[in-house]
Amino acid sequence: MSIGLLKQAFHALKPDPLFRRGMRFNHWFKWLAPGLFVKRWLLLSAVGVLLTLLGLAIWVKLTPIFFAIQLIEKTLTQLATVIPSYISGPFVLLFGIFFILWGQTRTVGSITEVLRPGAEDELIDVLLHHRKLNRGAKIVVVGGGTGLSTLLRGLKTYSANITAIVTVADDGGSSGRLRRENGVLPPGDIRNCLAALADEEKLLTELFQYRFKAGNGLTGHSFGNLFLTAMSDISGDLERAIATSSKVLAVRGQVLPSTLCDVNLWAELADGRRIEGESSITEANGKIVKIGCTPANPPPLPKAIQAIREADFIILGPGSLYTSVIPNLLVPEIAEEIAKRNVPKIYVCNIMTQPGETDGYTVADHIKAIDHACGLKLFSSVLVQQQMPSAQSLIRYSQDNSHPVYVDRPTITELGRSVVFANVMQEDRETGYVRHDHQLLAQVLIRWYAHVHIKSSAGILSVAR
């Protein structure tokens, strides 16, 4: 390729100066957008400058104002004799506007350099996005495990008013060890949710999720679990520890345990066995006919109840049916408050059955299990994956006796629920594992909420109570 062609290609790719000026002009006008709480303070500052000058002038008996007015009058008179007013007036006006815009642009640029050094986004775009998120719907998500954190990672791009109500019944892994050894509530699911809602604090999030691979007593523990455990001990309870961690991670929304009570799950199986402990229930590989907790009827966290009462949109799942979703509903007041709310409510069903929990379960079986566990009808719709996983994934899962959750639509309709079909699956071609895609899942749920909310506002929606 010749030097001439390279130059032509470079000039073709180089933004046109007029285009760059237009973009810069567009950024100036963004500052006039309503709701930023910037214009009023700039105007107040300008008024303050004028009042300060006026006060100084009055203090010195108006002499500066008298001479200043005389000087301006003489200058304008001389200017008008040389240049007509219809030329000099607009010229001075435009010159003044230019200085105002230039000064404000440089001011904002200086502030941006201090607050966001090296950032590519304009400060005004950050403010507009922040304002949009703060005006988002009040969303309550109930569940636990990796399914809940996946959903939160997607929802945080649509709203900052998110409340995740998380189970504290986990007794396995790092959380279980800390629970047994330190007598604290299991922090694992809470840690995952905090990391998922973190506001792009990549390094801190990685630190929070870091898992020790060596060290006497440290192996298997994550830094976030240890941090939450230490903060619980220092502050007195897990709720304060979560609040402190949320500030460190700049979390959008809030993460709340469903209860501060030390809850242990139990399950009665079809073969008559009674299994104690969340991790033991899955390992028992039996058909669950009843699930409960000790102590029975644990008290809810008051903030969780308040969040449900103020919610615009309530989502249950995704996550392990008996060990992530239902444990929250074993807190009676939480289930009752969800049932009372006349807002859009939906259950996100799992894509695959879970060995030891939902073997052979259909979508209707998932719904029946939730209804039976709390004795209430909590939601009006269920979201299910539309497209089947690939043959490779089906073979991979069949080796673990796991299969796609069958959508038995007639039975679901008999249960008084509507089905929302959507392709929200992410498939790992190398391992064959499937999971919900956080962006697709959040997008579908927000669109469904907006559609239902509009119908509800028009008075033509009957939400399940």
Short mmCIF file of C-alpha atoms in Angstrom, two decimals, residues 15-205:
data_model
loop_
_atom_site.label_atom_id
_atom_site.label_comp_id
_atom_site.label_asym_id
_atom_site.label_seq_id
_atom_site.Cartn_x
_atom_site.Cartn_y
_atom_site.Cartn_z
CA PRO A 15 -13.14 12.54 12.89
CA ASP A 16 -14.18 15.66 11.03
CA PRO A 17 -13.49 18.90 12.99
CA LEU A 18 -17.11 19.98 12.58
CA PHE A 19 -18.22 16.61 13.93
CA ARG A 20 -15.93 16.97 16.97
CA ARG A 21 -17.24 20.48 17.64
CA GLY A 22 -20.80 19.18 17.31
CA MET A 23 -20.11 16.44 19.87
CA ARG A 24 -18.56 18.98 22.24
CA PHE A 25 -21.55 21.29 21.78
CA ASN A 26 -23.87 18.35 22.50
CA HIS A 27 -22.02 17.68 25.78
CA TRP A 28 -22.56 21.32 26.79
CA PHE A 29 -26.31 21.01 26.28
CA LYS A 30 -26.45 17.82 28.34
CA TRP A 31 -25.75 19.99 31.37
CA LEU A 32 -29.17 21.58 30.80
CA ALA A 33 -30.93 18.22 31.25
CA PRO A 34 -33.46 18.30 34.12
CA GLY A 35 -32.82 16.48 37.37
CA LEU A 36 -29.02 16.78 37.56
CA PHE A 37 -29.12 19.31 40.45
CA VAL A 38 -26.24 21.20 38.80
CA LYS A 39 -27.82 24.25 37.16
CA ARG A 40 -29.48 25.49 40.35
CA TRP A 41 -26.19 25.42 42.25
CA LEU A 42 -24.31 27.20 39.46
CA LEU A 43 -27.02 29.87 39.40
CA LEU A 44 -26.87 30.16 43.19
CA SER A 45 -23.08 30.59 42.98
CA ALA A 46 -23.49 33.36 40.40
CA VAL A 47 -26.04 35.15 42.59
CA GLY A 48 -23.62 34.82 45.50
CA VAL A 49 -20.83 36.48 43.48
CA LEU A 50 -23.12 39.38 42.54
CA LEU A 51 -24.28 39.83 46.14
CA THR A 52 -20.67 39.78 47.36
CA LEU A 53 -19.68 42.51 44.89
CA LEU A 54 -22.76 44.52 45.78
CA GLY A 55 -22.01 44.20 49.50
CA LEU A 56 -18.46 45.41 49.01
CA ALA A 57 -19.70 48.33 46.92
CA ILE A 58 -22.23 49.35 49.59
CA TRP A 59 -19.54 49.05 52.25
CA VAL A 60 -17.37 51.62 50.44
CA LYS A 61 -20.34 53.99 49.92
CA LEU A 62 -21.11 53.04 46.28
CA THR A 63 -18.07 54.91 44.92
CA PRO A 64 -16.83 51.94 42.83
CA ILE A 65 -20.29 51.44 41.32
CA PHE A 66 -20.59 55.15 40.42
CA PHE A 67 -17.23 55.21 38.62
CA ALA A 68 -17.82 51.80 37.04
CA ILE A 69 -21.16 52.94 35.60
CA GLN A 70 -19.57 56.14 34.28
CA LEU A 71 -16.74 54.19 32.65
CA ILE A 72 -19.13 51.69 31.05
CA GLU A 73 -21.37 54.52 29.82
CA LYS A 74 -18.48 56.41 28.20
CA THR A 75 -17.07 53.23 26.66
CA LEU A 76 -20.42 52.21 25.19
CA THR A 77 -21.04 55.73 23.88
CA GLN A 78 -17.68 55.82 22.11
CA LEU A 79 -18.23 52.29 20.78
CA ALA A 80 -21.67 53.17 19.43
CA THR A 81 -20.30 56.16 17.48
CA VAL A 82 -17.75 53.93 15.74
CA ILE A 83 -19.65 50.61 15.41
CA PRO A 84 -23.46 50.52 14.96
CA SER A 85 -25.41 48.97 17.85
CA TYR A 86 -26.90 46.25 15.66
CA ILE A 87 -23.33 44.97 15.10
CA SER A 88 -21.61 45.71 18.42
CA GLY A 89 -24.52 44.39 20.54
CA PRO A 90 -24.62 40.84 19.09
CA PHE A 91 -20.81 40.78 18.98
CA VAL A 92 -20.46 41.53 22.70
CA LEU A 93 -23.32 39.14 23.49
CA LEU A 94 -21.69 36.26 21.62
CA PHE A 95 -18.33 37.07 23.17
CA GLY A 96 -19.89 36.89 26.64
CA ILE A 97 -21.60 33.56 25.89
CA PHE A 98 -18.31 32.20 24.56
CA PHE A 99 -16.49 33.12 27.77
CA ILE A 100 -19.25 31.56 29.90
CA LEU A 101 -19.18 28.27 27.96
CA TRP A 102 -15.38 28.20 27.87
CA GLY A 103 -15.13 28.84 31.60
CA GLN A 104 -17.73 26.22 32.48
CA THR A 105 -16.14 23.65 30.16
CA ARG A 106 -12.72 24.15 31.69
CA THR A 107 -14.21 24.01 35.19
CA VAL A 108 -15.99 20.73 34.48
CA GLY A 109 -12.86 19.36 32.81
CA SER A 110 -10.77 20.16 35.88
CA ILE A 111 -13.32 18.54 38.19
CA THR A 112 -13.44 15.44 35.97
CA GLU A 113 -9.66 15.10 36.02
CA VAL A 114 -9.70 15.07 39.82
CA LEU A 115 -12.75 12.83 40.34
CA ARG A 116 -12.22 10.41 37.43
CA PRO A 117 -8.56 10.51 36.34
CA GLY A 118 -8.02 8.62 33.11
CA ALA A 119 -11.72 7.87 32.66
CA GLU A 120 -13.05 7.78 29.11
CA ASP A 121 -16.64 8.69 30.01
CA GLU A 122 -17.65 12.33 30.19
CA LEU A 123 -18.67 13.51 33.66
CA ILE A 124 -22.07 14.58 32.35
CA ASP A 125 -22.69 11.08 30.96
CA VAL A 126 -21.81 9.59 34.34
CA LEU A 127 -24.21 11.99 36.09
CA LEU A 128 -27.02 11.25 33.63
CA HIS A 129 -26.51 7.49 34.01
CA HIS A 130 -26.40 7.82 37.80
CA ARG A 131 -29.62 9.83 37.75
CA LYS A 132 -31.30 7.27 35.50
CA LEU A 133 -30.36 4.38 37.81
CA ASN A 134 -31.60 6.23 40.89
CA ARG A 135 -34.96 6.73 39.18
CA GLY A 136 -35.20 3.02 38.31
CA ALA A 137 -37.91 0.72 39.61
CA LYS A 138 -37.69 -0.56 43.18
CA ILE A 139 -36.88 -4.22 42.60
CA VAL A 140 -36.85 -6.95 45.24
CA VAL A 141 -35.16 -10.23 44.36
CA VAL A 142 -35.54 -13.27 46.65
CA GLY A 143 -33.23 -16.26 46.52
CA GLY A 144 -29.64 -17.30 46.97
CA GLY A 145 -26.74 -19.15 45.37
CA THR A 146 -25.09 -18.32 42.06
CA GLY A 147 -28.46 -17.85 40.33
CA LEU A 148 -29.31 -14.80 42.41
CA SER A 149 -25.91 -13.16 41.97
CA THR A 150 -26.14 -13.75 38.20
CA LEU A 151 -29.48 -11.96 38.03
CA LEU A 152 -28.26 -9.05 40.17
CA ARG A 153 -25.27 -8.52 37.88
CA GLY A 154 -27.70 -7.80 35.05
CA LEU A 155 -30.34 -5.84 36.97
CA LYS A 156 -27.87 -3.29 38.33
CA THR A 157 -27.54 -1.79 34.83
CA TYR A 158 -31.25 -0.84 34.93
CA SER A 159 -31.79 0.35 38.50
CA ALA A 160 -29.90 1.27 41.66
CA ASN A 161 -32.99 0.58 43.77
CA ILE A 162 -32.42 -3.16 44.13
CA THR A 163 -32.90 -5.19 47.29
CA ALA A 164 -31.62 -8.75 47.37
CA ILE A 165 -33.18 -10.85 50.13
CA VAL A 166 -30.79 -13.75 50.69
CA THR A 167 -31.05 -17.06 52.50
CA VAL A 168 -28.79 -17.70 55.50
CA ALA A 169 -29.41 -21.45 55.72
CA ASP A 170 -26.14 -22.49 54.02
CA ASP A 171 -24.03 -24.92 56.08
CA GLY A 172 -21.51 -26.17 53.54
CA GLY A 173 -18.11 -25.07 52.26
CA SER A 174 -16.37 -21.98 53.63
CA SER A 175 -19.66 -20.54 54.95
CA GLY A 176 -20.44 -23.73 56.85
CA ARG A 177 -16.98 -23.84 58.43
CA LEU A 178 -17.22 -20.23 59.60
CA ARG A 179 -20.72 -20.90 60.89
CA ARG A 180 -19.61 -23.89 62.96
CA GLU A 181 -16.30 -22.46 64.17
CA ASN A 182 -17.28 -18.83 64.81
CA GLY A 183 -21.01 -19.04 65.41
CA VAL A 184 -21.82 -16.48 62.69
CA LEU A 185 -24.49 -16.55 60.01
CA PRO A 186 -23.18 -18.01 56.71
CA PRO A 187 -21.83 -15.14 54.59
CA GLY A 188 -21.26 -16.93 51.24
CA ASP A 189 -24.43 -16.05 49.33
CA ILE A 190 -24.36 -12.52 50.73
CA ARG A 191 -20.75 -12.10 49.59
CA ASN A 192 -21.65 -13.18 46.05
CA CYS A 193 -24.54 -10.72 45.90
CA LEU A 194 -22.41 -7.83 47.18
CA ALA A 195 -19.79 -8.59 44.53
CA ALA A 196 -22.47 -8.80 41.83
CA LEU A 197 -23.91 -5.38 42.77
CA ALA A 198 -20.53 -3.69 43.13
CA ASP A 199 -20.28 -0.56 40.99
CA GLU A 200 -17.44 -1.59 38.66
CA GLU A 201 -14.91 -1.73 41.47
CA LYS A 202 -13.01 -4.51 39.68
CA LEU A 203 -10.00 -4.81 42.00
CA LEU A 204 -12.04 -4.70 45.21
CA THR A 205 -14.54 -7.20 43.80
#
